[in-house]
Short mmCIF file of C-alpha atoms in Angstrom, two decimals:
data_model
loop_
_atom_site.label_atom_id
_atom_site.label_comp_id
_atom_site.label_asym_id
_atom_site.label_seq_id
_atom_site.Cartn_x
_atom_site.Cartn_y
_atom_site.Cartn_z
CA MET A 264 78.92 111.17 99.40
CA SER A 265 80.63 112.52 96.25
CA ASP A 266 81.24 116.21 95.91
CA ALA A 267 77.81 117.40 94.86
CA THR A 268 78.28 121.22 95.51
CA GLY A 269 77.75 123.63 92.65
CA ASN A 270 75.13 124.21 90.05
CA ALA A 271 73.90 121.55 87.59
CA GLY A 272 76.32 122.69 84.91
CA GLU A 273 79.36 122.39 87.15
CA LEU A 274 78.26 118.89 88.31
CA LEU A 275 77.88 117.72 84.62
CA ARG A 276 81.29 119.12 83.77
CA ARG A 277 82.87 117.29 86.75
CA TRP A 278 81.30 114.00 85.62
CA ARG A 279 82.46 114.52 82.02
CA GLN A 280 86.00 115.10 83.24
CA ARG A 281 85.87 112.00 85.44
CA ARG A 282 84.95 110.05 82.37
CA ALA A 283 87.89 111.62 80.54
CA LEU A 284 85.69 112.95 77.78
CA SER A 285 86.11 116.21 75.97
CA GLN A 286 83.22 118.59 75.36
CA LEU A 287 83.33 117.63 71.75
CA ALA A 288 83.25 113.94 72.44
CA LEU A 289 80.30 114.21 74.86
CA ALA A 290 78.37 116.53 72.62
CA SER A 291 78.89 114.01 69.74
CA GLU A 292 77.77 111.12 71.78
CA ALA A 293 74.70 112.96 73.13
CA GLU A 294 73.97 114.40 69.58
CA ILE A 295 73.83 117.95 70.77
CA SER A 296 76.08 120.90 69.74
CA GLN A 297 79.28 121.54 71.54
CA ARG A 298 78.27 125.15 71.90
CA HIS A 299 75.01 124.04 73.73
CA LEU A 300 77.00 121.80 76.05
CA SER A 301 79.42 124.68 76.74
CA PHE A 302 76.47 126.92 77.69
CA LEU A 303 75.12 124.21 79.98
CA GLU A 304 78.40 123.62 81.83
CA SER A 305 79.09 127.27 82.18
CA GLY A 306 75.65 127.98 83.68
CA ARG A 307 74.70 130.34 80.75
CA SER A 308 71.85 127.87 80.05
CA ARG A 309 69.88 125.77 82.53
CA PRO A 310 69.47 122.17 81.48
CA SER A 311 66.01 120.82 81.20
CA ARG A 312 64.88 117.74 83.01
CA ASP A 313 65.20 115.67 79.87
CA MET A 314 68.63 117.08 79.10
CA VAL A 315 69.93 116.16 82.52
CA LEU A 316 68.63 112.72 82.21
CA HIS A 317 69.98 112.40 78.63
CA LEU A 318 73.53 113.52 79.55
CA SER A 319 73.55 111.42 82.72
CA GLU A 320 72.73 108.35 80.67
CA ARG A 321 75.65 109.03 78.28
CA LEU A 322 77.98 109.75 81.26
CA ASP A 323 76.87 106.57 83.14
CA ILE A 324 76.26 108.68 86.24
CA PRO A 325 74.90 106.72 89.23
CA LEU A 326 71.13 107.20 89.85
CA ARG A 327 71.75 108.82 93.21
CA GLU A 328 73.91 111.49 91.63
CA ARG A 329 71.44 112.07 88.77
CA ASN A 330 68.82 113.12 91.32
CA LEU A 331 71.37 115.55 92.80
CA ILE A 332 72.01 117.10 89.43
CA LEU A 333 68.21 117.38 88.77
CA THR A 334 67.77 119.06 92.05
CA ALA A 335 70.66 121.51 91.36
CA ALA A 336 68.91 122.33 88.05
CA GLY A 337 65.68 123.11 89.84
CA HIS A 338 63.78 119.93 88.89
CA ALA A 339 62.36 117.32 91.12
CA PRO A 340 64.36 114.05 91.62
CA HIS A 341 63.47 111.46 88.95
CA TYR A 342 64.56 108.16 90.61
CA PRO A 343 62.63 106.94 93.75
CA HIS A 344 64.92 106.37 96.83
CA ARG A 345 64.00 104.06 99.65
CA GLY A 346 66.44 102.84 102.23
CA PRO A 347 67.06 99.13 102.69
CA ASP A 348 65.18 99.16 105.96
CA ALA A 349 62.16 101.05 104.58
CA PRO A 350 58.82 98.96 104.57
CA GLU A 351 58.46 99.52 100.88
CA PHE A 352 61.85 97.81 100.32
CA SER A 353 60.68 94.62 102.04
CA ALA A 354 59.70 92.88 98.81
CA VAL A 355 63.11 93.68 97.34
CA ARG A 356 64.96 92.35 100.54
CA GLY A 357 62.89 89.14 100.05
CA MET A 358 64.03 88.80 96.47
CA ILE A 359 67.70 89.47 97.49
CA ASP A 360 67.42 86.81 100.24
CA ARG A 361 65.98 84.28 97.73
CA VAL A 362 68.86 84.88 95.44
CA LEU A 363 71.41 84.42 98.21
CA HIS A 364 69.59 81.25 99.34
CA GLY A 365 69.69 79.95 95.80
CA HIS A 366 73.53 79.85 95.92
CA LEU A 367 73.62 77.51 98.85
CA PRO A 368 75.63 75.46 99.86
CA HIS A 369 78.01 78.12 98.65
CA PRO A 370 78.61 81.50 100.21
CA ALA A 371 76.85 84.63 98.93
CA LEU A 372 76.07 88.02 100.32
CA ALA A 373 74.59 91.34 99.29
CA VAL A 374 76.36 94.68 99.86
CA ASP A 375 75.41 98.38 99.27
CA ARG A 376 77.42 100.93 97.24
CA ARG A 377 79.95 101.30 100.04
CA TRP A 378 80.37 97.57 100.71
CA THR A 379 78.21 97.60 103.81
CA LEU A 380 76.63 94.14 104.43
CA ILE A 381 72.96 93.99 103.59
CA SER A 382 72.36 90.39 103.90
CA ALA A 383 74.20 87.03 103.76
CA ASN A 384 73.28 83.44 103.43
CA PRO A 385 74.22 80.82 106.12
CA ALA A 386 77.33 79.60 104.38
CA ALA A 387 78.68 83.13 104.18
CA ARG A 388 77.83 83.98 107.78
CA LYS A 389 79.63 80.77 108.94
CA LEU A 390 82.82 82.06 107.05
CA MET A 391 82.45 85.49 108.61
CA ALA A 392 81.83 84.12 112.20
CA VAL A 393 85.64 83.63 112.64
CA ALA A 394 86.20 87.38 112.78
CA ALA A 395 86.49 89.41 115.90
CA PRO A 396 83.11 90.37 117.37
CA HIS A 397 83.68 94.07 117.04
CA LEU A 398 84.01 93.68 113.25
CA LEU A 399 80.54 92.06 113.12
CA GLU A 400 78.76 94.64 115.19
CA GLY A 401 76.55 97.39 113.75
CA LYS A 402 76.99 98.08 110.03
CA VAL A 403 79.52 95.53 108.77
CA ASN A 404 81.76 96.48 106.00
CA VAL A 405 82.91 93.35 104.11
CA LEU A 406 86.12 94.80 102.81
CA ARG A 407 87.19 95.86 106.30
CA LEU A 408 86.15 92.44 107.52
CA SER A 409 88.08 90.70 104.86
CA LEU A 410 91.44 92.48 105.17
CA HIS A 411 91.44 93.45 108.86
CA PRO A 412 93.98 91.50 110.82
CA GLU A 413 91.27 90.47 113.19
CA GLY A 414 88.97 89.56 110.37
CA LEU A 415 89.37 87.01 107.67
CA ALA A 416 92.95 88.03 106.75
CA PRO A 417 94.72 85.45 108.91
CA ARG A 418 92.84 82.70 107.15
CA ILE A 419 93.36 83.89 103.59
CA LEU A 420 96.15 81.74 102.16
CA ASN A 421 96.84 83.96 99.17
CA MET A 422 96.48 87.32 101.01
CA PRO A 423 98.75 89.57 98.97
CA GLU A 424 97.03 88.83 95.62
CA TRP A 425 93.49 88.81 97.03
CA ARG A 426 94.28 92.09 98.88
CA ALA A 427 95.52 93.60 95.60
CA HIS A 428 92.32 92.30 93.86
CA LEU A 429 90.04 93.88 96.43
CA LEU A 430 91.88 97.23 96.38
CA ALA A 431 91.77 97.33 92.73
CA ARG A 432 87.96 96.84 92.75
CA LEU A 433 87.64 99.59 95.36
CA LYS A 434 89.68 102.01 93.24
CA HIS A 435 87.38 101.24 90.28
CA ASP A 436 84.35 101.95 92.45
CA ILE A 437 85.98 105.31 93.47
CA ARG A 438 86.59 106.25 89.87
CA GLN A 439 83.07 105.50 89.03
CA SER A 440 81.33 107.12 91.91
CA ALA A 441 83.68 109.87 93.10
CA ASP A 442 82.63 108.84 96.60
CA ALA A 443 84.83 110.36 99.40
CA VAL A 444 83.73 107.77 101.82
CA LEU A 445 85.04 104.96 99.59
CA ALA A 446 88.30 106.92 99.16
CA ALA A 447 88.64 107.05 102.93
CA LEU A 448 87.89 103.32 103.25
CA HIS A 449 90.56 102.54 100.65
CA ASP A 450 93.18 104.51 102.70
CA GLU A 451 92.14 102.76 105.83
CA ILE A 452 92.29 99.13 104.61
CA ALA A 453 95.44 99.77 102.41
CA ALA A 454 97.20 100.57 105.69
CA PHE A 455 96.25 97.21 107.30
CA PRO A 456 99.30 94.90 107.67
CA CYS A 457 99.54 92.16 105.01
CA PRO A 458 100.36 88.68 106.30
CA ALA A 459 102.96 86.66 104.44
CA SER A 460 101.44 84.76 101.59
CA THR A 461 101.34 80.94 101.49
CA THR A 462 100.44 80.97 97.81
CA PRO A 463 102.98 79.19 95.53
CA PRO A 464 105.30 81.43 93.61
CA ALA A 465 104.22 82.73 90.21
CA SER A 466 106.25 80.02 88.40
CA ASP A 467 104.44 77.23 90.21
CA PRO A 468 102.43 74.91 87.87
CA GLU A 469 99.45 75.41 90.34
CA ARG A 470 99.07 78.97 88.99
CA GLU A 471 99.44 78.23 85.32
CA GLY A 472 96.21 78.54 83.28
CA ARG A 473 94.33 80.51 85.78
CA ILE A 474 91.38 82.55 84.55
CA ALA A 475 90.64 84.56 87.68
CA VAL A 476 92.11 85.28 91.05
CA PRO A 477 90.81 82.81 93.50
CA LEU A 478 90.01 83.34 97.25
CA ARG A 479 91.88 80.60 99.13
CA LEU A 480 90.81 80.05 102.77
CA ARG A 481 92.21 77.88 105.59
CA SER A 482 89.40 75.85 107.20
CA GLY A 483 88.86 72.86 109.34
CA ALA A 484 88.13 70.92 106.17
CA GLY A 485 91.46 71.91 104.66
CA ALA A 486 92.20 74.69 102.07
CA LEU A 487 89.12 75.97 100.30
CA SER A 488 89.35 77.74 97.00
CA PHE A 489 86.62 79.92 95.59
CA LEU A 490 85.98 82.16 92.46
CA SER A 491 83.92 85.20 93.18
CA THR A 492 81.03 86.32 90.84
CA THR A 493 79.34 89.72 91.01
CA THR A 494 75.67 90.27 90.19
CA VAL A 495 73.82 93.71 89.86
CA PHE A 496 70.34 94.61 89.02
CA GLY A 497 70.94 96.00 85.58
CA THR A 498 67.46 97.35 84.98
CA ALA A 499 66.93 99.05 88.38
CA THR A 500 65.18 102.35 88.34
CA GLU A 501 65.33 102.80 92.21
CA VAL A 502 68.41 104.23 93.77
CA THR A 503 68.93 101.72 96.58
CA LEU A 504 68.39 98.70 94.39
CA SER A 505 70.70 100.13 91.66
CA GLU A 506 73.54 100.15 94.26
CA VAL A 507 73.11 96.53 95.51
CA THR A 508 75.75 94.04 94.53
CA ILE A 509 75.48 90.31 95.19
CA GLU A 510 78.83 88.61 95.69
CA ALA A 511 78.82 84.82 95.33
CA PHE A 512 81.69 82.47 96.00
CA LEU A 513 81.65 79.36 93.84
CA PRO A 514 84.00 76.41 94.33
CA ALA A 515 87.15 76.57 92.22
CA ASP A 516 87.87 72.90 92.56
CA ASN A 517 86.08 69.60 93.34
CA ARG A 518 87.57 69.47 96.93
CA THR A 519 85.93 72.79 97.75
CA ALA A 520 82.63 71.60 96.25
CA ARG A 521 82.57 68.44 98.21
CA ALA A 522 83.52 70.25 101.48
CA MET A 523 80.74 72.84 101.11
CA THR A 524 78.18 70.09 100.34
CA GLN A 525 79.31 68.13 103.35
CA ALA A 526 79.22 71.22 105.58
CA ALA A 527 75.63 71.90 104.48
CA GLU A 528 74.50 68.39 105.07
CA GLY A 529 76.17 68.26 108.38
#
């Protein structure tokens, strides 16, 4: 969890600083006076429920953290929060599974805010099955699974650039959420050994004209190349759903598309 200690004004100030905004810039964006914002941040004035929600929207604060600020200000949480295993969340789980199934024969999975696996379609589970059993027990973290030397790492043909891509995404998540657990995860997986790359050098024609970093995997069907896409529920008003991300891996070339279709038919 992010650092949620302090009163509501202190929490708002920390989020403003994380977003690299001055008081004047945020006050202008929120259409309030800088003096009023200063009073709120210093604790001289207690923010109303509507003001917390208004400033949180301008600062793009995660819904979970907005609830914490509301509580610190003496208000009830605004956004409902149900865990992924709660009975009330079953309909959402069904919707997520249908989205994942719709990506077949290509791999797709759903993760929470800390990259813990929520669900995966059969194609994704088949790819993950090559990892050591201890990495697939309990709560599975897909970043750890990807970069661990007993996970997918030995099969990733362009490991250095894929590793750099994942670590950059994780750093972005840390900046957005201020989550200490994610920061610890980054330190852990950044310390994993990085196998030598079998990717052609940067001057190789194969790399020219790329529009995205592919995931290249060694498989029994030869080298598979995927481009990842990320989907979030942009209109979510429930905490857990707002933190769900669907990662789909689509074929980057015809050979991979044929291999995935043949594997599904087989």
